[in-house]
PDB file of C-alpha atoms in Angstrom:
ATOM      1  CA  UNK A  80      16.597 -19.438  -5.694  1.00  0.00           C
ATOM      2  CA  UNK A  81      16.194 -20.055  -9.460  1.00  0.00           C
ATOM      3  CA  UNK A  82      13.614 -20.067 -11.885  1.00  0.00           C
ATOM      4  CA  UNK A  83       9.541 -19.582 -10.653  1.00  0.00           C
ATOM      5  CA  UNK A  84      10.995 -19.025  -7.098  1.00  0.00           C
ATOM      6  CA  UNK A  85      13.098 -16.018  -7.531  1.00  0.00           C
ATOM      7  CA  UNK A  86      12.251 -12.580  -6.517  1.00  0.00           C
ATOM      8  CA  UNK A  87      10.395 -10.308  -8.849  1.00  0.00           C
ATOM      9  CA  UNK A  88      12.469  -6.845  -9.099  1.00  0.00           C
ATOM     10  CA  UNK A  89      10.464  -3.882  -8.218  1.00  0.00           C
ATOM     11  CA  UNK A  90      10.205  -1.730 -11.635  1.00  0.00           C
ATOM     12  CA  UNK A  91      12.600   1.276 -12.328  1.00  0.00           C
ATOM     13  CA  UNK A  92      11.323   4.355 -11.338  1.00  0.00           C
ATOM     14  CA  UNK A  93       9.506   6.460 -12.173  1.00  0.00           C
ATOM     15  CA  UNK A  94       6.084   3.839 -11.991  1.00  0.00           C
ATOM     16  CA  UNK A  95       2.931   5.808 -12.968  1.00  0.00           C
ATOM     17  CA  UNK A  96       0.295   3.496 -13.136  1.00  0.00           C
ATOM     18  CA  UNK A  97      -2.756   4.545 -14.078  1.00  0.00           C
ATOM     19  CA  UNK A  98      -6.855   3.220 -14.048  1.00  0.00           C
ATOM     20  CA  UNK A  99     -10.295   2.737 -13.267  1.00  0.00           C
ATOM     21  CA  UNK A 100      -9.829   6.961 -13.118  1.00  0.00           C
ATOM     22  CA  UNK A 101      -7.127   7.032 -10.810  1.00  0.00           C
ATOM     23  CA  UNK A 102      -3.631   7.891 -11.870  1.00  0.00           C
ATOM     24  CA  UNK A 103      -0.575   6.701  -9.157  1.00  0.00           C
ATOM     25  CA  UNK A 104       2.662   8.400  -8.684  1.00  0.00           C
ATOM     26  CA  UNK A 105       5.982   8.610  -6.885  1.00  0.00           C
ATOM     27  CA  UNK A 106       6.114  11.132  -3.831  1.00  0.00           C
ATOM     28  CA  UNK A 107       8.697  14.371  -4.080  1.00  0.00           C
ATOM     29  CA  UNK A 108       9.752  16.204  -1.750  1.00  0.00           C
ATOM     30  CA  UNK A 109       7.512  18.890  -2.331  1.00  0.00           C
ATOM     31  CA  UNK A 110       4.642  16.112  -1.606  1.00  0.00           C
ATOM     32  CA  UNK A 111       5.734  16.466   2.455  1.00  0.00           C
ATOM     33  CA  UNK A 112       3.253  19.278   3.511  1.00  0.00           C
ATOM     34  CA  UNK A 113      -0.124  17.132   1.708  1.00  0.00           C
ATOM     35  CA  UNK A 114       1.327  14.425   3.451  1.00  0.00           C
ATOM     36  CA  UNK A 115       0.862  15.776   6.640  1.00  0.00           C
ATOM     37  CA  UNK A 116      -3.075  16.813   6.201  1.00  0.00           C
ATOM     38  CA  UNK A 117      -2.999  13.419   4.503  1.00  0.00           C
ATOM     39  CA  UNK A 118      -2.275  11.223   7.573  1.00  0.00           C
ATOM     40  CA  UNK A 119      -2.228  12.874  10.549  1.00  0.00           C
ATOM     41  CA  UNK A 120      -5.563  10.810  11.330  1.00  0.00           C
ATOM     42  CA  UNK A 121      -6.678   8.825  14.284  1.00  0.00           C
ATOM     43  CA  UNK A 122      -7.917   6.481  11.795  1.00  0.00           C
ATOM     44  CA  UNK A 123      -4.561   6.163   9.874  1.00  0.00           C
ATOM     45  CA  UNK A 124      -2.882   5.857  13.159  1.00  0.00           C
ATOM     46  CA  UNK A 125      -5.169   3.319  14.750  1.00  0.00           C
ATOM     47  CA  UNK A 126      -4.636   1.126  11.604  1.00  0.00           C
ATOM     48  CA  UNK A 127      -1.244   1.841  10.062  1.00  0.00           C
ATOM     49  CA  UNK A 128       1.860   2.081  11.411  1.00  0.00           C
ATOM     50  CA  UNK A 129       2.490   5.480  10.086  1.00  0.00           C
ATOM     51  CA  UNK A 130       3.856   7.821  12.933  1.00  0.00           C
ATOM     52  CA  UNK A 131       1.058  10.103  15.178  1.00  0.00           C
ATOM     53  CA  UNK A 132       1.087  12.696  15.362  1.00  0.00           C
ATOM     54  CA  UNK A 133       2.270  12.889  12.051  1.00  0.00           C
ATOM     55  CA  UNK A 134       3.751  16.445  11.370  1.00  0.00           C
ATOM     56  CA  UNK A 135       6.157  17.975   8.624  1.00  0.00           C
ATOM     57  CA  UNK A 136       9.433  16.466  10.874  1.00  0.00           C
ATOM     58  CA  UNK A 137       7.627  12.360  10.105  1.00  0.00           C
ATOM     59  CA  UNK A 138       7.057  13.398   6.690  1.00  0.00           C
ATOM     60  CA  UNK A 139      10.407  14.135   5.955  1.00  0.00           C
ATOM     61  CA  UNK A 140      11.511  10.450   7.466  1.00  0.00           C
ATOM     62  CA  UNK A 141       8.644   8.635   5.869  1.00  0.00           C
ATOM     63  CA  UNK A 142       9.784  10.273   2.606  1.00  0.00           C
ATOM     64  CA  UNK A 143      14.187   9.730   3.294  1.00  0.00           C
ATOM     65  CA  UNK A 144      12.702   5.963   4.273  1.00  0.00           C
ATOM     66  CA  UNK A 145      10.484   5.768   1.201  1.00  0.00           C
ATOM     67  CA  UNK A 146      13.169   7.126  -1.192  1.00  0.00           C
ATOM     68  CA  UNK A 147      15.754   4.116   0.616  1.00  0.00           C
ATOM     69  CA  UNK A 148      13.051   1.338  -0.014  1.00  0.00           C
ATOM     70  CA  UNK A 149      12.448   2.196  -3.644  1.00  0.00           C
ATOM     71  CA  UNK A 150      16.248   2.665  -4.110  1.00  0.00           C
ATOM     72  CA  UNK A 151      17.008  -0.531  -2.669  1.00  0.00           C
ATOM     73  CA  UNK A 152      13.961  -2.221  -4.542  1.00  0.00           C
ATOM     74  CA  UNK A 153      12.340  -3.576  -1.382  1.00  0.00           C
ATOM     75  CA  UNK A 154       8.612  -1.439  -2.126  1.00  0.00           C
ATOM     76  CA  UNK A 155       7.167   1.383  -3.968  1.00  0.00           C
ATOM     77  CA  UNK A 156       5.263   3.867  -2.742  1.00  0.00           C
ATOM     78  CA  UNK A 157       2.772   5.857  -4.540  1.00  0.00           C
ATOM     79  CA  UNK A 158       0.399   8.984  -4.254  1.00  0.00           C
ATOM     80  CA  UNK A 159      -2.980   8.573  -5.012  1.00  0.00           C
ATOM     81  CA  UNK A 160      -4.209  11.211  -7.749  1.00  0.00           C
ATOM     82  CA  UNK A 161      -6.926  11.151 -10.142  1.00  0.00           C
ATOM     83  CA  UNK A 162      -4.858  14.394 -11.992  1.00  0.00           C
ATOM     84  CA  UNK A 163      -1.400  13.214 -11.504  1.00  0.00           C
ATOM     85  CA  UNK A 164      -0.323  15.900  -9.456  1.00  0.00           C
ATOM     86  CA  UNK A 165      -2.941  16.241  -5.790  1.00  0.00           C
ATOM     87  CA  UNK A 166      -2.095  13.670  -3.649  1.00  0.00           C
ATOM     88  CA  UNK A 167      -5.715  12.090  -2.021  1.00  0.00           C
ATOM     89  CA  UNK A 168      -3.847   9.302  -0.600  1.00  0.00           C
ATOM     90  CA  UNK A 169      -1.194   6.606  -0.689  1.00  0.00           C
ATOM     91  CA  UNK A 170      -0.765   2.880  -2.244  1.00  0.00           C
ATOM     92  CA  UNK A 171       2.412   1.044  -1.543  1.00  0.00           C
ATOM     93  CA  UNK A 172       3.823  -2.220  -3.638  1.00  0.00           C
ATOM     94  CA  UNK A 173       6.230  -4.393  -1.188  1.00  0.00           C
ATOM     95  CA  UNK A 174       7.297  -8.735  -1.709  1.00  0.00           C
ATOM     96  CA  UNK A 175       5.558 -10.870   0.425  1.00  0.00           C
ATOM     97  CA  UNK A 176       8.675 -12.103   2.878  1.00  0.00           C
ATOM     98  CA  UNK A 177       7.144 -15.274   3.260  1.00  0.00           C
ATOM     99  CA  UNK A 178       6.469 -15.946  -0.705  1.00  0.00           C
ATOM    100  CA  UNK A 179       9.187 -15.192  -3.454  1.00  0.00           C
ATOM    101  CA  UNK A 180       6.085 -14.743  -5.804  1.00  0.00           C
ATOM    102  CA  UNK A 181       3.576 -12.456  -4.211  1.00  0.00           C
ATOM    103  CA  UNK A 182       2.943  -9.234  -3.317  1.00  0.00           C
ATOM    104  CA  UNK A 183       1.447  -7.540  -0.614  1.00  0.00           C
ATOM    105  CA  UNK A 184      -0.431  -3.975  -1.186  1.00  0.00           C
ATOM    106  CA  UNK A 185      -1.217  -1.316   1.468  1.00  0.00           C
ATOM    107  CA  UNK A 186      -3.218   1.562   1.448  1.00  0.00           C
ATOM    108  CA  UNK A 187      -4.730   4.553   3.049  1.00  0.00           C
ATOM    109  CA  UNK A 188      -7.163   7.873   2.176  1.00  0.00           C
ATOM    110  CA  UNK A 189      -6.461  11.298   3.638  1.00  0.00           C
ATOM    111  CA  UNK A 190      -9.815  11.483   5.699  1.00  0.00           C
ATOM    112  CA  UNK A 191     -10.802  14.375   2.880  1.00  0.00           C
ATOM    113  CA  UNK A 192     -10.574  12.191   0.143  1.00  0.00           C
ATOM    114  CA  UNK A 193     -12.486   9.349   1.602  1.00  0.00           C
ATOM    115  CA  UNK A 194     -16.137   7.369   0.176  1.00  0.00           C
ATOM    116  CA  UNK A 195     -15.054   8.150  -3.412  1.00  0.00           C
ATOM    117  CA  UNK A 196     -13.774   4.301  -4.142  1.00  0.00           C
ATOM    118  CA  UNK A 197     -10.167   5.900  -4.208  1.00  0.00           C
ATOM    119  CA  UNK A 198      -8.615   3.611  -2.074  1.00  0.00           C
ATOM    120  CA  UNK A 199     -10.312   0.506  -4.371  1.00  0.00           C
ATOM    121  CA  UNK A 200      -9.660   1.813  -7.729  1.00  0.00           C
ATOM    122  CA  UNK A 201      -5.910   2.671  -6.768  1.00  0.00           C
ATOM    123  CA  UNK A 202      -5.730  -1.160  -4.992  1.00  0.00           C
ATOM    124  CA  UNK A 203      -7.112  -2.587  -8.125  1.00  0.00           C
ATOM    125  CA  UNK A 204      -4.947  -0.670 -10.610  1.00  0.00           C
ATOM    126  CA  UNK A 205      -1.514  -1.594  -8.207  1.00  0.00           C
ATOM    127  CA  UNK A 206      -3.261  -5.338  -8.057  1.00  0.00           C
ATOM    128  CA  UNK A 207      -3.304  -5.131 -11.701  1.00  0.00           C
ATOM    129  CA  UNK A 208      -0.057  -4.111 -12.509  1.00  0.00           C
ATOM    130  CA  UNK A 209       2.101  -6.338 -10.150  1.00  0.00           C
ATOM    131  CA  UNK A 210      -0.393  -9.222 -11.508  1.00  0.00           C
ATOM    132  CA  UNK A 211       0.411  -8.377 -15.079  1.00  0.00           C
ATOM    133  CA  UNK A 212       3.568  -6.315 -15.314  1.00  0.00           C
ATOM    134  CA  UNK A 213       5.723  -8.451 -12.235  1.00  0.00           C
ATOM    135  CA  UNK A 214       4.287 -11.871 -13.057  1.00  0.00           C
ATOM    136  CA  UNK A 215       3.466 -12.475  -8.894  1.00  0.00           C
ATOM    137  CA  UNK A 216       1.469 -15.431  -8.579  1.00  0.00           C
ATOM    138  CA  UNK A 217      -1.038 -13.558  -5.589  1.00  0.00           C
ATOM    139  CA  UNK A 218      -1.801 -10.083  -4.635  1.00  0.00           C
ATOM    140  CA  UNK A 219      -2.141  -9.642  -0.699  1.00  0.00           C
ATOM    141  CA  UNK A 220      -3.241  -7.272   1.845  1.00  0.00           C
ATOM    142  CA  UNK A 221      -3.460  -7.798   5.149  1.00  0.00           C
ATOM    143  CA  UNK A 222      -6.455  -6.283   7.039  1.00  0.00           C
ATOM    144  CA  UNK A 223      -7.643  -6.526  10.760  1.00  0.00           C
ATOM    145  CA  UNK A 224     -11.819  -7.435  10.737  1.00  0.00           C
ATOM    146  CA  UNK A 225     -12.672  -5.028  12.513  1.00  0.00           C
ATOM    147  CA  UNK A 226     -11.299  -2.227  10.449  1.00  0.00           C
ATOM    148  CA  UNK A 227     -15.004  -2.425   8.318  1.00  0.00           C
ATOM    149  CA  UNK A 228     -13.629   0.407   5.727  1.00  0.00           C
ATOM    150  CA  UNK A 229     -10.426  -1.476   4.810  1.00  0.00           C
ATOM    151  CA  UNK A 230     -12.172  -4.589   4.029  1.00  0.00           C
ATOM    152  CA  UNK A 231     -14.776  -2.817   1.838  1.00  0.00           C
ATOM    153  CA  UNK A 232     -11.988  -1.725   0.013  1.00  0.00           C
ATOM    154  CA  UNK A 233     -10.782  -5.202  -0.837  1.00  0.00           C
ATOM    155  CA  UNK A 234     -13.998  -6.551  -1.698  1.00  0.00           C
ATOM    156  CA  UNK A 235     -14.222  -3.461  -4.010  1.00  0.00           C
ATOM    157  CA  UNK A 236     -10.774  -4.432  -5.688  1.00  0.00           C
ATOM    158  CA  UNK A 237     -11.730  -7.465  -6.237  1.00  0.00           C
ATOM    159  CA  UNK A 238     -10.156  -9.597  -2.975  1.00  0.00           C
ATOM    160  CA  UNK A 239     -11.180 -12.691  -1.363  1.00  0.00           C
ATOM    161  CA  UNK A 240     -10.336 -13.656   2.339  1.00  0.00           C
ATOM    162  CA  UNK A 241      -7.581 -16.238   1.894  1.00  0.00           C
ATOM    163  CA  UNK A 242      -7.188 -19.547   3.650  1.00  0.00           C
ATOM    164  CA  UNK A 243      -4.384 -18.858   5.114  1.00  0.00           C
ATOM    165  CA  UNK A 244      -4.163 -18.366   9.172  1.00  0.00           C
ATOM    166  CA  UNK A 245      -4.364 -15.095  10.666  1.00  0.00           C
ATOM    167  CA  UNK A 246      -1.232 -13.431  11.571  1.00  0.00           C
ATOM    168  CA  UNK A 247      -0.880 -12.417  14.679  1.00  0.00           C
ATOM    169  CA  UNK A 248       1.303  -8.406  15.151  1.00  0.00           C
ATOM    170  CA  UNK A 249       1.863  -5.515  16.765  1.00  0.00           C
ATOM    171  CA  UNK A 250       1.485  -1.876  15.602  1.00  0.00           C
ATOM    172  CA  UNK A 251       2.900   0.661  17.828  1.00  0.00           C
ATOM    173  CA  UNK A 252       2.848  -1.570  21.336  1.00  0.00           C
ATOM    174  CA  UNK A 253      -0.934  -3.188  20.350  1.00  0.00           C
ATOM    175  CA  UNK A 254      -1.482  -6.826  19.475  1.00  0.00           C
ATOM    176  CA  UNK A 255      -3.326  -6.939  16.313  1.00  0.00           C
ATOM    177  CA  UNK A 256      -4.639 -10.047  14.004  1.00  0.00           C
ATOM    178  CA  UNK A 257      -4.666  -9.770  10.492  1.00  0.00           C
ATOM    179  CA  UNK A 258      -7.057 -11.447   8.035  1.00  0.00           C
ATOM    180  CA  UNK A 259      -4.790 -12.030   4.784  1.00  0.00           C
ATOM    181  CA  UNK A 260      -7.016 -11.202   1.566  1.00  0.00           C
ATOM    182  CA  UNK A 261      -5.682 -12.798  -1.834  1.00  0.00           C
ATOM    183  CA  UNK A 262      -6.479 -11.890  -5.093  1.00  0.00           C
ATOM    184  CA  UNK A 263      -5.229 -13.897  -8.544  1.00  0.00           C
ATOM    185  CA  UNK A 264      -4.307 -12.840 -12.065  1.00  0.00           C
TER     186      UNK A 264
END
């Protein structure tokens, strides 16, 4: 690919975006203990595929697969703070597969942190960023409809439902349809 088609490179690290009174952040190591009151949820695992139970052993492997993914450039993955340091949650920056130019977002709040717009303000300042700072031409997440939280979120950070079909996939052995929602710089 050449010119408007080609990739967009994931920024080097460390990425510390910050907004709307939210600051993001890279995990460490010593993040892997809030991890795990962060989400082991039934909520996070009905609508992520993050591993459930998920103890200190998955958030060692979420962090050695994190670490891979940001070293190879295929997504960042960032703690929600509004102090830089307490994690409240987690944003995460990957390409859209299926478009050279876009990026897809996801997103989730430890069940502590949640109905203080965290999850929107962190979307919108990611949103930002990869609209401004990475030149994509769209901003995705993919939400199912039913999951009434997550699309509050995107209406909060400034998403539209797409026109694009739903996609049809499974998370951890259940069929699942996802609405895509878009937003533009």
């Amino acid at each position: 690919m050449t010119g408007d088609e080609s990739v967009y490179e994931l920024p080097p690290a460390p990425l510390r975006p910050a907004g709307h009174g939210v600051r993001l952040r890279e995990w460490t190591v010593e993040d892997s203990a809030a991890m795990v009151a962060l989400f082991d949820d039934p909520d996070i695992a009905r609508f992520t595929p993050l591993r459930s139970p998920f103890d200190l052993e998955a958030a060692h492997d979420y962090l050695a697969k994190a670490f891979d993914h940001r070293s190879e450039g295929r997504r960042v993955q960032l703690a929600i703070t509004v102090d830089g340091r307490t994690p409240l949650g987690e944003v995460v920056l990957f390409p859209n597969p299926d478009a050279p130019r876009e990026a897809e977002l996801g997103y989730t709040v430890g069940p502590a942190h949640r109905g203080r717009g965290l999850a929107a303000r962190a979307v919108r300042v990611l949103a930002e960023y990869a609209l401004r700072e990475l030149a994509v031409r769209r901003v995705l997440l993919r939400i199912e409809p039913e999951n009434a939280p997550s699309n509050a979120v995107a209406r909060a950070a400034g998403f539209v439902v797409a026109p694009d079909p739903p996609l049809h996939r499974e998370i951890r052995g259940r069929p699942v349809t996802l609405l895509t929602w878009e937003r533009y710089p």
